[in-house]
Coordinates of C-alpha atoms in Angstrom, one line a residue:
M19 CA -7.2 -2.3 -7.3
L20 CA -9.5 -5.0 -8.6
W21 CA -7.7 -6.9 -10.7
F22 CA -5.6 -7.1 -8.1
L23 CA -7.6 -8.3 -5.8
D24 CA -9.3 -10.9 -8.0
I25 CA -5.5 -12.1 -9.3
A26 CA -4.7 -12.5 -5.3
A27 CA -7.7 -14.5 -4.2
R28 CA -7.2 -16.9 -7.5
A29 CA -3.6 -17.5 -6.3
G30 CA -5.1 -18.2 -3.2
F31 CA -4.2 -15.5 -0.8
R32 CA -6.6 -13.4 1.7
V33 CA -6.5 -9.7 1.4
D34 CA -7.1 -7.9 4.5
E35 CA -6.4 -4.5 3.3
Y36 CA -5.3 -2.7 0.2
H37 CA -4.7 1.1 0.4
D38 CA -3.0 3.1 -2.5
V39 CA -1.5 6.2 -2.9
A40 CA -0.4 7.9 -6.1
V41 CA 1.8 10.2 -6.7
G42 CA 1.8 12.2 -10.3
E43 CA 4.5 14.1 -12.1
M44 CA 3.9 16.7 -14.5
G45 CA 6.1 17.3 -17.5
K46 CA 5.9 19.1 -20.5
N47 CA 4.7 16.9 -24.1
E48 CA 6.0 17.4 -27.9
A49 CA 4.2 20.6 -27.9
G50 CA 5.4 22.2 -24.7
K51 CA 2.0 21.7 -22.5
A52 CA 2.1 20.5 -19.7
W53 CA 0.4 17.1 -19.0
V54 CA 0.9 14.2 -15.9
S55 CA 3.6 12.3 -17.9
R56 CA 4.1 10.0 -15.1
V57 CA 2.0 7.9 -12.1
T58 CA 3.9 6.1 -9.5
L59 CA 1.5 3.7 -7.0
Q60 CA 2.4 2.7 -4.0
P61 CA 0.0 0.2 -2.9
R62 CA 0.6 -1.0 0.9
T63 CA -1.3 -4.7 0.8
V64 CA -1.8 -6.2 4.4
F65 CA -2.4 -10.3 4.2
S66 CA -3.7 -13.1 6.4
G67 CA -4.3 -16.9 6.4
D68 CA -1.9 -19.6 6.5
R69 CA -0.6 -18.5 2.6
L70 CA 1.3 -14.8 2.6
P71 CA 3.2 -13.6 -1.0
T72 CA 6.8 -13.3 -0.7
P73 CA 7.9 -10.1 -2.2
E74 CA 8.6 -11.6 -5.3
Q75 CA 5.0 -13.1 -5.4
L76 CA 3.5 -9.7 -4.4
D77 CA 5.4 -7.8 -7.4
Q78 CA 4.1 -10.6 -10.1
L79 CA 0.7 -10.3 -8.6
H80 CA 0.9 -6.2 -9.3
H81 CA 2.2 -6.7 -12.3
A82 CA 0.1 -9.6 -13.7
A83 CA -3.2 -6.6 -12.2
H84 CA -1.4 -3.9 -14.3
A85 CA -1.1 -6.3 -17.3
E86 CA -4.8 -6.5 -17.2
C87 CA -6.0 -3.0 -16.1
F88 CA -8.3 -0.7 -18.1
I89 CA -6.6 2.6 -17.0
A90 CA -3.6 1.6 -17.5
H91 CA -4.2 1.0 -21.3
S92 CA -6.4 4.0 -21.8
V93 CA -3.3 6.3 -20.7
K94 CA -0.2 7.9 -22.2
T95 CA 1.0 8.6 -18.8
E96 CA 3.6 6.0 -17.4
V97 CA 2.0 3.9 -14.8
L98 CA 4.9 2.7 -12.3
C99 CA 3.8 0.2 -9.2
R100 CA 6.2 0.2 -5.8
P101 CA 4.2 -2.2 -3.5
S102 CA 4.9 -2.5 -0.3
L103 CA 3.6 -5.7 2.4
G104 CA 1.7 -4.4 5.4

């Protein structure tokens, strides 16, 4: 979230609300042990001001934030993002 807020602000967007719902999926690893194999983030963002992002720009902002995310680079779990505008 912090990377997203920073990148959005640098792009000239004002974020009023950011709420994320994360859903984890269990699977089995190569050894047959249970693990969280996938996490899908579902951030809902509310913007205001003169400049509002298009859905394509919102996807680009989330992609850029994911590319910088420490947590996403620290886990083996697949992390997906399904953003929406509020």
